[in-house]
Tab-separated table of C-alpha atoms and ligand atoms in Angstrom:
chain	number	residue	atom	x	y	z
A	1	MET	CA	-37.345	-21.110	21.545
A	2	ALA	CA	-36.964	-17.679	19.896
A	3	LYS	CA	-38.818	-17.186	16.645
A	4	ILE	CA	-36.829	-17.106	13.374
A	5	THR	CA	-35.948	-13.952	11.481
A	6	VAL	CA	-35.478	-14.367	7.723
A	7	LEU	CA	-32.691	-12.111	6.458
A	8	LYS	CA	-32.490	-11.611	2.706
A	9	PHE	CA	-29.316	-10.012	1.169
A	10	GLY	CA	-29.490	-8.738	-2.409
A	11	GLY	CA	-26.918	-8.570	-5.171
A	12	THR	CA	-25.277	-5.344	-3.990
A	13	SER	CA	-24.894	-6.740	-0.494
A	14	MET	CA	-23.255	-9.784	-2.027
A	15	GLY	CA	-20.839	-7.618	-4.085
A	16	ASP	CA	-17.409	-8.363	-2.748
A	17	GLU	CA	-15.594	-9.941	0.266
A	18	HIS	CA	-16.027	-6.760	2.344
A	19	THR	CA	-19.835	-6.687	1.870
A	20	TRP	CA	-19.867	-10.435	2.625
A	21	LYS	CA	-18.239	-9.639	5.921
A	22	LYS	CA	-20.938	-6.931	6.574
A	23	VAL	CA	-23.575	-9.496	5.794
A	24	LEU	CA	-22.139	-12.008	8.257
A	25	ASP	CA	-21.763	-9.364	10.916
A	26	ILE	CA	-25.442	-8.579	10.519
A	27	VAL	CA	-26.419	-12.253	10.631
A	28	ASP	CA	-24.358	-12.573	13.805
A	29	ARG	CA	-26.659	-10.110	15.587
A	30	TYR	CA	-29.651	-12.479	15.436
A	31	GLU	CA	-30.573	-15.278	17.752
A	32	ARG	CA	-32.248	-17.402	15.108
A	33	PRO	CA	-31.477	-16.101	11.594
A	34	TRP	CA	-32.411	-17.856	8.340
A	35	VAL	CA	-30.375	-16.376	5.491
A	36	VAL	CA	-31.558	-16.013	1.868
A	37	VAL	CA	-29.101	-14.534	-0.645
A	38	SER	CA	-29.104	-13.348	-4.202
A	39	ALA	CA	-26.344	-13.966	-6.700
A	40	THR	CA	-23.352	-11.692	-6.380
A	41	ALA	CA	-23.729	-8.373	-8.106
A	42	ARG	CA	-24.179	-8.559	-11.903
A	43	THR	CA	-23.816	-12.368	-11.996
A	44	THR	CA	-27.372	-13.255	-13.126
A	45	ARG	CA	-27.221	-10.778	-15.924
A	46	ARG	CA	-23.845	-12.140	-17.071
A	47	LEU	CA	-25.043	-15.702	-16.917
A	48	ILE	CA	-28.021	-14.932	-19.085
A	49	ALA	CA	-25.694	-13.041	-21.500
A	50	ALA	CA	-23.555	-16.115	-21.638
A	51	ALA	CA	-26.564	-18.376	-22.387
A	52	GLU	CA	-27.691	-16.001	-25.129
A	53	ALA	CA	-24.217	-15.740	-26.632
A	54	ALA	CA	-23.867	-19.501	-26.632
A	55	VAL	CA	-26.308	-19.899	-29.471
A	56	ALA	CA	-24.060	-18.296	-32.122
A	57	ARG	CA	-20.919	-17.038	-30.353
A	58	PRO	CA	-19.676	-19.940	-28.153
A	59	ASP	CA	-16.263	-18.262	-27.558
A	60	GLN	CA	-17.901	-15.204	-26.127
A	61	ALA	CA	-20.145	-17.399	-23.952
A	62	ARG	CA	-17.107	-19.215	-22.563
A	63	ASP	CA	-15.329	-15.956	-21.849
A	64	ILE	CA	-18.278	-14.725	-19.844
A	65	ALA	CA	-18.485	-18.050	-17.944
A	66	GLU	CA	-14.765	-17.707	-17.138
A	67	GLU	CA	-15.190	-14.154	-15.984
A	68	VAL	CA	-17.980	-15.184	-13.594
A	69	GLU	CA	-15.913	-18.048	-12.291
A	70	THR	CA	-12.817	-15.942	-11.752
A	71	ARG	CA	-14.764	-13.238	-10.007
A	72	HIS	CA	-16.077	-15.821	-7.482
A	73	ARG	CA	-12.686	-17.404	-7.008
A	74	ASN	CA	-11.135	-14.000	-6.237
A	75	LEU	CA	-14.014	-13.126	-3.904
A	76	VAL	CA	-13.549	-16.293	-1.854
A	77	ALA	CA	-9.716	-15.886	-1.831
A	78	GLY	CA	-10.125	-12.291	-0.660
A	79	PHE	CA	-12.572	-13.244	2.035
A	80	MET	CA	-10.375	-16.057	3.305
A	81	GLU	CA	-7.382	-13.752	3.274
A	82	SER	CA	-9.000	-10.861	5.197
A	83	TYR	CA	-11.724	-12.332	7.386
A	84	ALA	CA	-11.277	-16.027	8.015
A	85	GLN	CA	-9.938	-16.166	11.543
A	86	GLY	CA	-10.095	-18.242	14.702
A	87	ASP	CA	-10.511	-21.989	14.519
A	88	THR	CA	-7.774	-24.136	13.205
A	89	PRO	CA	-5.832	-23.290	10.035
A	90	SER	CA	-6.660	-26.750	8.756
A	91	GLY	CA	-10.422	-26.024	9.107
A	92	ARG	CA	-9.993	-22.862	7.026
A	93	GLU	CA	-7.985	-24.744	4.507
A	94	GLN	CA	-10.791	-27.301	4.252
A	95	GLU	CA	-13.340	-24.533	3.564
A	96	ARG	CA	-11.067	-23.010	0.936
A	97	GLU	CA	-10.682	-26.374	-0.842
A	98	ASP	CA	-14.414	-27.050	-0.634
A	99	CYS	CA	-15.105	-23.665	-2.285
A	100	GLY	CA	-12.685	-24.468	-5.039
A	101	GLY	CA	-14.375	-27.852	-5.558
A	102	ARG	CA	-17.842	-26.233	-5.645
A	103	LEU	CA	-16.614	-23.672	-8.150
A	104	ASP	CA	-15.166	-26.393	-10.358
A	105	ARG	CA	-18.388	-28.358	-10.260
A	106	LEU	CA	-20.773	-25.548	-11.023
A	107	SER	CA	-18.487	-24.105	-13.714
A	108	GLY	CA	-18.623	-27.590	-15.194
A	109	VAL	CA	-22.417	-27.508	-15.085
A	110	LEU	CA	-22.471	-24.116	-16.727
A	111	ARG	CA	-20.117	-25.092	-19.496
A	112	GLY	CA	-22.238	-28.161	-20.103
A	113	HIS	CA	-25.321	-26.014	-20.543
A	114	LEU	CA	-23.500	-23.568	-22.862
A	115	ASP	CA	-22.298	-26.404	-25.093
A	116	ALA	CA	-25.824	-27.836	-25.158
A	117	ILE	CA	-27.309	-24.507	-26.144
A	118	HIS	CA	-24.796	-24.140	-28.918
A	119	GLU	CA	-25.506	-27.645	-30.232
A	120	ALA	CA	-29.250	-27.056	-30.135
A	121	GLY	CA	-28.799	-23.709	-31.910
A	122	ASN	CA	-31.321	-22.040	-29.612
A	123	LEU	CA	-31.969	-21.181	-25.960
A	124	ASP	CA	-35.144	-22.629	-24.495
A	125	HIS	CA	-36.793	-21.365	-21.332
A	126	ARG	CA	-35.913	-24.403	-19.288
A	127	THR	CA	-32.195	-24.068	-20.049
A	128	ARG	CA	-32.282	-20.329	-19.484
A	129	ASP	CA	-33.620	-20.893	-15.993
A	130	ALA	CA	-31.066	-23.636	-15.261
A	131	VAL	CA	-28.254	-21.268	-16.219
A	132	ALA	CA	-29.724	-18.197	-14.449
A	133	SER	CA	-30.008	-20.189	-11.190
A	134	ILE	CA	-26.261	-20.847	-11.054
A	135	GLY	CA	-25.593	-17.397	-9.552
A	136	GLU	CA	-27.625	-18.144	-6.404
A	137	ARG	CA	-26.457	-21.780	-6.195
A	138	LEU	CA	-22.903	-20.479	-6.114
A	139	SER	CA	-23.290	-17.427	-3.880
A	140	SER	CA	-25.229	-19.228	-1.166
A	141	TRP	CA	-22.942	-22.165	-1.075
A	142	LEU	CA	-19.794	-20.103	-0.970
A	143	LEU	CA	-21.175	-17.685	1.666
A	144	ALA	CA	-22.096	-20.600	3.948
A	145	SER	CA	-18.523	-21.865	3.535
A	146	CYS	CA	-16.967	-18.460	4.214
A	147	ALA	CA	-19.189	-18.128	7.279
A	148	ARG	CA	-17.810	-21.365	8.655
A	149	ALA	CA	-14.270	-20.209	7.919
A	150	ALA	CA	-15.159	-17.123	10.023
A	151	CYS	CA	-16.313	-19.419	12.881
A	152	MET	CA	-20.032	-19.230	12.302
A	153	ASN	CA	-22.127	-22.395	12.395
A	154	ALA	CA	-23.669	-21.951	8.938
A	155	ARG	CA	-25.152	-24.705	6.678
A	156	TRP	CA	-26.122	-24.547	3.081
A	157	VAL	CA	-29.729	-25.384	2.131
A	158	ASP	CA	-30.407	-26.126	-1.470
A	159	ALA	CA	-33.478	-24.089	-2.470
A	160	ARG	CA	-34.583	-26.965	-4.725
A	161	ARG	CA	-35.359	-28.912	-1.537
A	162	ILE	CA	-37.900	-26.318	-0.478
A	163	ILE	CA	-39.111	-24.089	-3.286
A	164	ARG	CA	-41.388	-26.259	-5.330
A	165	THR	CA	-42.931	-24.446	-8.338
A	166	ASP	CA	-44.943	-24.951	-11.468
A	167	ASP	CA	-43.155	-25.117	-14.784
A	168	ARG	CA	-43.649	-21.551	-15.980
A	169	PHE	CA	-39.995	-20.975	-16.611
A	170	GLY	CA	-38.868	-17.446	-16.001
A	171	SER	CA	-41.610	-16.560	-13.597
A	172	ALA	CA	-42.677	-19.770	-11.912
A	173	SER	CA	-45.467	-19.901	-9.321
A	174	PRO	CA	-44.625	-21.447	-5.984
A	175	ASP	CA	-46.545	-24.349	-4.435
A	176	LEU	CA	-47.205	-22.913	-0.970
A	177	ALA	CA	-48.451	-26.161	0.621
A	178	TYR	CA	-45.413	-28.067	-0.552
A	179	ILE	CA	-43.027	-25.298	0.633
A	180	ARG	CA	-44.624	-25.232	4.068
A	181	SER	CA	-44.294	-28.926	4.513
A	182	ALA	CA	-40.722	-29.036	3.121
A	183	VAL	CA	-39.677	-26.266	5.481
A	184	SER	CA	-41.187	-27.970	8.484
A	185	ASP	CA	-39.472	-31.317	7.544
A	186	LEU	CA	-36.209	-29.485	7.241
A	187	LEU	CA	-36.612	-27.781	10.678
A	188	GLU	CA	-37.372	-31.064	12.344
A	189	CYS	CA	-33.991	-32.528	11.541
A	190	TRP	CA	-32.052	-29.295	11.657
A	191	PRO	CA	-29.046	-29.238	14.038
A	192	THR	CA	-29.505	-26.880	16.969
A	193	GLY	CA	-27.879	-23.524	16.488
A	194	ALA	CA	-26.929	-24.027	12.814
A	195	ILE	CA	-27.751	-21.100	10.506
A	196	PRO	CA	-29.465	-22.010	7.263
A	197	VAL	CA	-28.084	-20.201	4.230
A	198	MET	CA	-30.018	-20.627	0.976
A	199	GLY	CA	-30.080	-19.060	-2.486
A	200	GLY	CA	-33.138	-17.081	-3.468
A	201	TYR	CA	-34.686	-16.755	-6.928
A	202	TYR	CA	-34.699	-20.443	-7.941
A	203	GLY	CA	-36.733	-23.500	-7.227
A	204	GLU	CA	-37.682	-26.756	-8.870
A	205	THR	CA	-40.697	-28.413	-10.478
A	206	ALA	CA	-42.053	-31.758	-9.443
A	207	GLU	CA	-40.266	-33.171	-12.482
A	208	GLY	CA	-36.900	-31.943	-11.174
A	209	ASP	CA	-36.383	-29.017	-13.594
A	210	ILE	CA	-34.867	-25.861	-12.149
A	211	THR	CA	-37.132	-22.797	-12.384
A	212	THR	CA	-36.775	-19.137	-11.453
A	213	LEU	CA	-39.298	-16.850	-9.747
A	214	GLY	CA	-38.685	-13.827	-11.939
A	215	PHE	CA	-36.509	-10.777	-11.782
A	216	GLU	CA	-35.614	-9.826	-8.158
A	217	GLY	CA	-37.115	-13.163	-7.195
A	218	SER	CA	-34.946	-13.600	-4.040
A	219	ASP	CA	-37.192	-11.189	-2.144
A	220	TYR	CA	-40.064	-13.509	-3.000
A	221	THR	CA	-38.104	-16.598	-1.755
A	222	ALA	CA	-37.477	-14.824	1.566
A	223	SER	CA	-41.156	-14.102	2.069
A	224	LEU	CA	-42.251	-17.615	1.004
A	225	VAL	CA	-39.840	-19.146	3.503
A	226	GLY	CA	-40.790	-16.653	6.211
A	227	ALA	CA	-44.475	-17.412	5.738
A	228	SER	CA	-43.705	-21.121	6.176
A	229	LEU	CA	-41.820	-20.845	9.451
A	230	PRO	CA	-42.468	-19.785	13.020
A	231	CYS	CA	-41.150	-16.432	11.977
A	232	GLU	CA	-40.880	-13.027	13.603
A	233	ALA	CA	-40.129	-10.885	10.563
A	234	VAL	CA	-38.595	-10.946	7.103
A	235	GLU	CA	-35.840	-8.434	6.608
A	236	ILE	CA	-34.838	-7.323	3.129
A	237	TRP	CA	-31.273	-5.968	3.459
A	238	THR	CA	-30.193	-3.849	0.504
A	239	ASP	CA	-28.126	-0.757	-0.319
A	240	VAL	CA	-30.680	1.879	0.722
A	241	SER	CA	-32.194	2.595	4.163
A	242	GLY	CA	-35.710	1.402	3.370
A	243	VAL	CA	-38.411	2.129	0.852
A	244	TYR	CA	-38.104	5.722	-0.203
A	245	THR	CA	-40.732	8.218	-1.350
A	246	CYS	CA	-39.317	7.596	-4.801
A	247	ASP	CA	-36.253	5.849	-6.308
A	248	PRO	CA	-33.367	7.725	-4.603
A	249	ARG	CA	-31.192	7.222	-7.681
A	250	VAL	CA	-33.602	9.239	-9.723
A	251	VAL	CA	-34.960	11.782	-7.276
A	252	GLU	CA	-32.355	13.466	-5.109
A	253	GLY	CA	-34.904	14.679	-2.507
A	254	ALA	CA	-36.336	11.192	-1.962
A	255	ARG	CA	-36.421	10.092	1.703
A	256	PRO	CA	-37.121	6.803	3.535
A	257	ILE	CA	-40.673	6.086	4.677
A	258	PRO	CA	-40.968	4.723	8.243
A	259	SER	CA	-43.941	2.472	7.554
A	260	LEU	CA	-46.156	1.235	4.759
A	261	SER	CA	-49.061	-1.175	4.511
A	262	PHE	CA	-48.666	-4.405	2.610
A	263	ARG	CA	-50.962	-3.000	-0.058
A	264	GLU	CA	-49.108	0.252	-0.480
A	265	ALA	CA	-45.775	-1.545	-0.718
A	266	THR	CA	-47.131	-4.008	-3.251
A	267	GLU	CA	-48.543	-1.193	-5.319
A	268	LEU	CA	-45.185	0.539	-5.345
A	269	ALA	CA	-43.254	-2.610	-6.283
A	270	TRP	CA	-45.812	-3.155	-9.018
A	271	PHE	CA	-45.284	0.359	-10.376
A	272	GLY	CA	-41.572	-0.181	-10.642
A	273	ALA	CA	-40.027	0.409	-7.207
A	274	LYS	CA	-37.190	-2.027	-7.817
A	275	VAL	CA	-36.404	-2.301	-4.092
A	276	LEU	CA	-39.005	-5.142	-3.810
A	277	HIS	CA	-40.230	-7.939	-6.031
A	278	PRO	CA	-44.009	-7.245	-6.534
A	279	SER	CA	-45.021	-10.676	-5.154
A	280	THR	CA	-42.910	-10.372	-2.024
A	281	LEU	CA	-45.689	-9.179	0.182
A	282	LYS	CA	-48.263	-11.705	-0.858
A	283	PRO	CA	-47.139	-14.630	1.386
A	284	ALA	CA	-46.180	-12.263	4.211
A	285	SER	CA	-49.409	-10.360	4.273
A	286	GLY	CA	-51.396	-13.616	4.259
A	287	ARG	CA	-49.754	-14.424	7.654
A	288	ASN	CA	-49.487	-10.856	8.879
A	289	LEU	CA	-45.717	-11.212	8.925
A	290	PRO	CA	-43.943	-7.833	9.012
A	291	VAL	CA	-41.342	-7.166	6.289
A	292	HIS	CA	-38.565	-4.727	7.065
A	293	VAL	CA	-36.334	-3.052	4.464
A	294	LYS	CA	-32.898	-2.183	5.781
A	295	ASN	CA	-29.470	-1.026	4.605
A	296	ILE	CA	-26.328	-3.150	5.117
A	297	PHE	CA	-24.253	0.048	5.008
A	298	GLU	CA	-26.344	1.651	7.797
A	299	PRO	CA	-27.569	-1.302	9.770
A	300	ASP	CA	-28.830	0.848	12.663
A	301	ALA	CA	-30.979	3.095	10.555
A	302	PRO	CA	-34.687	2.286	11.160
A	303	GLY	CA	-35.492	1.400	7.562
A	304	THR	CA	-39.059	0.738	6.534
A	305	ARG	CA	-41.560	-1.434	8.262
A	306	ILE	CA	-44.197	-3.021	6.038
A	307	GLY	CA	-47.186	-4.451	7.871
A	308	ALA	CA	-50.931	-4.601	8.180
A	309	GLU	CA	-51.048	-0.873	9.211
A	310	SER	CA	-49.784	2.019	7.213
A	311	GLY	CA	-47.998	4.941	8.865
A	312	PRO	CA	-49.712	8.291	9.541
A	313	ASP	CA	-51.268	10.067	6.527
A	314	GLY	CA	-49.441	12.751	4.687
A	315	LEU	CA	-50.693	14.181	1.398
A	316	VAL	CA	-49.312	11.110	-0.367
A	317	LYS	CA	-46.891	8.420	0.853
A	318	ALA	CA	-44.730	7.415	-2.140
A	319	MET	CA	-44.531	7.076	-5.877
A	320	ALA	CA	-42.927	4.806	-8.509
A	321	TYR	CA	-42.860	4.665	-12.265
A	322	LYS	CA	-42.169	2.553	-15.281
A	323	ASP	CA	-41.093	3.930	-18.602
A	324	ARG	CA	-41.732	1.104	-21.036
A	325	SER	CA	-45.516	1.061	-21.247
A	326	ALA	CA	-48.095	0.989	-23.976
A	327	LEU	CA	-51.722	2.084	-24.098
A	328	LEU	CA	-54.229	-0.189	-25.797
A	329	THR	CA	-57.506	1.435	-26.648
A	330	VAL	CA	-60.475	-0.567	-27.934
A	331	THR	CA	-63.615	1.285	-29.107
A	332	SER	CA	-66.657	-0.980	-29.454
A	333	SER	CA	-68.332	-1.193	-32.785
A	334	SER	CA	-71.439	-1.046	-30.572
A	335	THR	CA	-72.910	-4.548	-31.212
A	336	LEU	CA	-71.971	-5.600	-27.699
A	337	MET	CA	-73.358	-4.455	-24.389
A	338	GLY	CA	-70.856	-2.574	-22.223
A	339	TYR	CA	-70.129	-5.419	-19.876
A	340	ASN	CA	-69.781	-8.030	-22.563
A	341	PHE	CA	-67.446	-5.764	-24.422
A	342	LEU	CA	-65.188	-5.231	-21.334
A	343	SER	CA	-65.214	-8.849	-20.317
A	344	THR	CA	-64.126	-9.860	-23.840
A	345	VAL	CA	-61.244	-7.391	-23.766
A	346	PHE	CA	-60.146	-8.525	-20.297
A	347	ALA	CA	-60.442	-12.211	-21.242
A	348	ALA	CA	-58.069	-11.558	-24.050
A	349	LEU	CA	-55.584	-10.012	-21.647
A	350	ARG	CA	-56.011	-12.793	-19.152
A	351	GLU	CA	-55.415	-15.467	-21.817
A	352	ARG	CA	-52.109	-13.881	-22.649
A	353	ARG	CA	-51.233	-13.306	-18.996
A	354	LEU	CA	-50.848	-9.581	-19.503
A	355	PRO	CA	-51.330	-7.682	-16.284
A	356	VAL	CA	-52.772	-4.189	-16.524
A	357	ASP	CA	-51.484	-1.076	-14.766
A	358	VAL	CA	-54.154	1.508	-15.432
A	359	VAL	CA	-57.676	1.228	-16.833
A	360	THR	CA	-60.024	3.964	-18.049
A	361	THR	CA	-63.413	3.198	-19.685
A	362	THR	CA	-66.510	4.656	-21.088
A	363	GLU	CA	-69.610	2.696	-22.183
A	364	ALA	CA	-68.144	2.288	-25.682
A	365	SER	CA	-64.385	2.178	-25.157
A	366	VAL	CA	-61.653	1.009	-22.834
A	367	SER	CA	-58.051	2.011	-22.522
A	368	VAL	CA	-55.542	-0.092	-20.658
A	369	ALA	CA	-51.925	0.829	-19.901
A	370	LEU	CA	-49.654	-2.148	-19.605
A	371	ASP	CA	-45.975	-3.184	-20.019
A	372	ASP	CA	-44.931	-2.800	-23.632
A	373	GLU	CA	-44.065	-6.103	-25.243
A	374	PRO	CA	-44.017	-7.649	-28.716
A	375	LEU	CA	-47.120	-9.717	-27.910
A	376	LEU	CA	-49.251	-6.531	-27.971
A	377	GLU	CA	-49.237	-6.216	-31.849
A	378	LYS	CA	-50.886	-9.607	-32.197
A	379	LEU	CA	-53.316	-8.828	-29.355
A	380	ALA	CA	-54.273	-5.529	-31.022
A	381	GLU	CA	-54.893	-7.480	-34.247
A	382	ASP	CA	-57.084	-10.079	-32.601
A	383	LEU	CA	-59.203	-7.454	-30.791
A	384	GLN	CA	-60.170	-5.794	-34.008
A	385	GLU	CA	-63.219	-7.984	-34.227
A	386	LEU	CA	-64.610	-5.927	-31.322
A	387	GLY	CA	-64.132	-2.585	-32.969
A	388	GLU	CA	-61.475	-0.004	-33.574
A	389	VAL	CA	-58.170	-0.728	-31.871
A	390	GLY	CA	-55.351	1.707	-31.132
A	391	LEU	CA	-51.968	0.788	-29.818
A	392	ARG	CA	-49.675	3.540	-28.519
A	393	ARG	CA	-46.200	2.690	-27.519
A	394	GLY	CA	-43.424	4.694	-25.910
A	395	LEU	CA	-45.383	5.629	-22.812
A	396	GLY	CA	-44.718	5.733	-19.077
A	397	VAL	CA	-46.815	5.089	-16.052
A	398	ILE	CA	-46.490	6.820	-12.674
A	399	GLY	CA	-48.153	5.380	-9.582
A	400	LEU	CA	-48.750	7.438	-6.392
A	401	VAL	CA	-49.789	5.444	-3.354
A	402	GLY	CA	-51.187	6.323	0.023
A	403	CYS	CA	-53.081	9.452	-1.138
A	404	ALA	CA	-54.965	10.923	1.851
A	405	PRO	CA	-58.714	10.851	0.980
A	406	SER	CA	-59.272	13.942	3.075
A	407	ARG	CA	-56.885	15.999	0.940
A	408	GLN	CA	-58.093	14.906	-2.473
A	409	GLN	CA	-58.627	18.343	-3.916
A	410	GLU	CA	-55.307	19.616	-2.710
A	411	LEU	CA	-53.563	16.604	-4.139
A	412	LEU	CA	-55.100	16.961	-7.615
A	413	GLU	CA	-54.451	20.693	-7.710
A	414	ARG	CA	-50.847	20.358	-6.646
A	415	MET	CA	-50.288	17.479	-9.065
A	416	LEU	CA	-51.489	19.479	-12.031
A	417	HIS	CA	-49.524	22.493	-10.873
A	418	ALA	CA	-46.346	20.427	-10.487
A	419	LEU	CA	-46.691	18.861	-13.895
A	420	GLY	CA	-46.854	22.223	-15.528
A	421	ASP	CA	-46.616	21.952	-19.307
A	422	LEU	CA	-46.228	18.131	-19.399
A	423	ASP	CA	-49.161	16.414	-21.114
A	424	LEU	CA	-51.057	13.517	-19.633
A	425	GLU	CA	-52.479	10.635	-21.719
A	426	THR	CA	-54.737	9.232	-19.046
A	427	LEU	CA	-55.296	9.766	-15.372
A	428	SER	CA	-56.983	7.474	-12.841
A	429	TYR	CA	-57.676	8.326	-9.233
A	430	SER	CA	-59.204	5.991	-6.667
A	431	ARG	CA	-60.210	7.482	-3.346
A	432	ALA	CA	-60.949	3.972	-1.984
A	433	LYS	CA	-57.557	2.572	-2.968
A	434	ARG	CA	-55.870	5.854	-2.254
A	435	THR	CA	-53.960	5.738	-5.507
A	436	LEU	CA	-53.362	8.122	-8.410
A	437	ASN	CA	-52.050	6.778	-11.654
A	438	LEU	CA	-50.760	8.800	-14.587
A	439	VAL	CA	-49.914	7.741	-18.121
A	440	LEU	CA	-47.716	10.017	-20.249
A	441	GLU	CA	-44.981	10.065	-22.841
A	442	ALA	CA	-42.054	7.781	-21.859
A	443	GLU	CA	-39.601	10.554	-22.546
A	444	GLN	CA	-41.355	12.890	-20.144
A	445	THR	CA	-41.763	10.332	-17.341
A	446	VAL	CA	-38.620	10.980	-15.419
A	447	GLU	CA	-39.084	14.737	-15.628
A	448	ALA	CA	-42.686	14.327	-14.473
A	449	VAL	CA	-41.558	12.148	-11.539
A	450	ARG	CA	-39.056	14.774	-10.457
A	451	ARG	CA	-41.568	17.580	-10.704
A	452	LEU	CA	-44.244	15.647	-8.866
A	453	HIS	CA	-41.794	14.775	-6.137
A	454	ALA	CA	-40.719	18.327	-5.740
A	455	GLY	CA	-44.335	19.549	-5.775
A	456	LEU	CA	-45.900	16.908	-3.526
A	457	PHE	CA	-43.163	15.692	-1.226
A	458	GLU	CA	-40.638	18.418	-0.816
A	459	THR	CA	-42.747	21.397	0.185
B	1	ADP	P1	-30.799	-5.706	-4.050
B	1	ADP	O1	-29.556	-6.037	-4.888
B	1	ADP	O2	-30.464	-5.545	-2.596
B	1	ADP	O3	-31.993	-6.556	-4.310
B	1	ADP	P2	-32.053	-3.699	-5.692
B	1	ADP	O4	-31.102	-2.968	-6.608
B	1	ADP	O5	-32.915	-4.747	-6.213
B	1	ADP	O6	-31.135	-4.208	-4.425
B	1	ADP	O7	-32.954	-2.623	-4.975
B	1	ADP	C1	-32.396	-1.545	-4.303
B	1	ADP	C2	-32.518	-0.334	-5.264
B	1	ADP	O8	-33.835	-0.103	-5.546
B	1	ADP	C3	-31.948	0.922	-4.663
B	1	ADP	O9	-30.588	1.082	-4.851
B	1	ADP	C4	-32.816	1.965	-5.404
B	1	ADP	O10	-32.023	2.584	-6.439
B	1	ADP	C5	-33.923	1.211	-6.142
B	1	ADP	N1	-35.245	1.767	-5.783
B	1	ADP	C6	-36.193	2.032	-6.658
B	1	ADP	N2	-37.304	2.599	-6.126
B	1	ADP	C7	-36.990	2.676	-4.754
B	1	ADP	C8	-37.692	3.109	-3.679
B	1	ADP	N3	-38.936	3.639	-3.760
B	1	ADP	N4	-37.093	3.070	-2.425
B	1	ADP	C9	-35.880	2.580	-2.313
B	1	ADP	N5	-35.134	2.107	-3.359
B	1	ADP	C10	-35.672	2.113	-4.558
B	2	MG	MG1	-33.590	-6.515	-5.349
C-alpha cells in the first residue's frame, strides 16, 4: 500500500468556501492523504477575545461568539451552494443538516464556557484552551462534511483521540508514545480509502481536559501525526510558496528557498519565521521525514523541502526576526567562579521556562536576549543576589541561518556595511552552527532586516 502524506492547511487556506474548494482539490491529488487543518482565518483570535471579554463584558463576548458562528454558517452554505455536486441531493441535504447540528452543538459549548467564565469572574488557562480549541473542532468537522458533499470519502477524526498531552495549558507537550499507539490503533480499524480529516492545535490530557500546543500549533500536530505513521512526507500548505529568505510581507525582495535542513528551518521558526511552528521539525527530523512547505494558490510551485540535508551554500540562506525582546545582563559580584555563576543564571531561566535567543558572556558577566515578558522584572530582582543586574526592554533580535563558513569574513563585512548607521547591542556568530545573531533596538529592527536583506541576499 502507498505511504501516507500528511497535508496541513493553515488558517488562510481555510478562509472561505473558495479556498476550501482549493484545499479539497489538492487533497484529491494524493493517493493516501491525511488532512490536518487549522481553524478558519481569524477564528482562534476571536474565540480568545470572546473568552477574555466574558469576564467583565458578557454581551460583547456573546456578540463575538455569534459572529464566529454566523461566519461558519455562511461558509458552509456558500460551499454547499457552489461546490457540492454529484451524489444524490438527499445526501447533500444530509450533510447540510449535519453541519447545522454540529454548529448548534459547538456554539452551545462555547456559550456554556463564556457563561462559566463570567460567573467565575476570571479566565483560567484550562478554560482558555477549551475555548481556543473550538475553532479547529469546528473547521475540521465542517470540512470533512463539505468534502463528503463534494463526493469525497472523508471522515472526521477528533484530535483528542490521538494527541495526548501534559497539562501545560497554552503550550502543552505531546506524549509521543501515546500518540504513536493511538494512531496505529486508529489505522487498524480505518475503512479502506477513507480520508482522515482532523483539527490541529489541540489535544487532551489523560484527565480529559482539552489543551493546546501553542500558537501555530497545527503545524506541530501535522508533524506529530506524520512521525507516527508510515508516512512519506508532511506538507504544510499555506499562502506563500515555501519558506522565503525573509518574511515576504516585510521584505519585498524575499524569495523562496528550494531546500533547508531541519536545523536551519527550526532556527528560522525560532527566530520568528511565522510560516512554521518552532517545534514542527522535532518529530519529523527524529524520523528523517521530509517536510514540504507549499502554496495553495500556486500548488505546482516547488515550494521548500526541509530534510536532513540543506541545499547548496550561498553566503547565507535565510533570516528571521523578533521585535519584542529584552536583554538581561548579570555582572557577577565576583564571589562565584565563572561556571557556577553561569549555571546559577541559567538555572533561574530554566526554572521559569524562559528560552534564550542569544547569549554573550565574559568571565564576570553574561547577557541573554530573550522574549520580553512581565516575568522578567521579578527574575531580574531575584538575580540581584549574584551581582549587578540590568534589564533592557524594547529590543529586537535578528537571526541569520545557513551562513557559509568559507565566506565568514565576507559575511561579517557585508553585514556591517549593510547596517550602516544602525547600532548593535550584541552580536553572536557561530561558525559551527552557521548562525549569526544580532540584538538591536526594536524600532530599528525592521529597517535593519530590510538593509541586511538588500545587502546580503539581493546583490
Ligand atoms: P497559515 O495560516 O497557513 O499557518 P501563517 O500566516 O501562519 O499561515 O504563515 C504564513 C505566513 O508566514 C506568510 O504569509 C508570511 O507572511 C509569514 N512568514 C514569515 N516569515 C516567513 C518566511 N521566512 N517565509 C515564508 N513566510 C514567512
Ligand atoms: Mg501557521
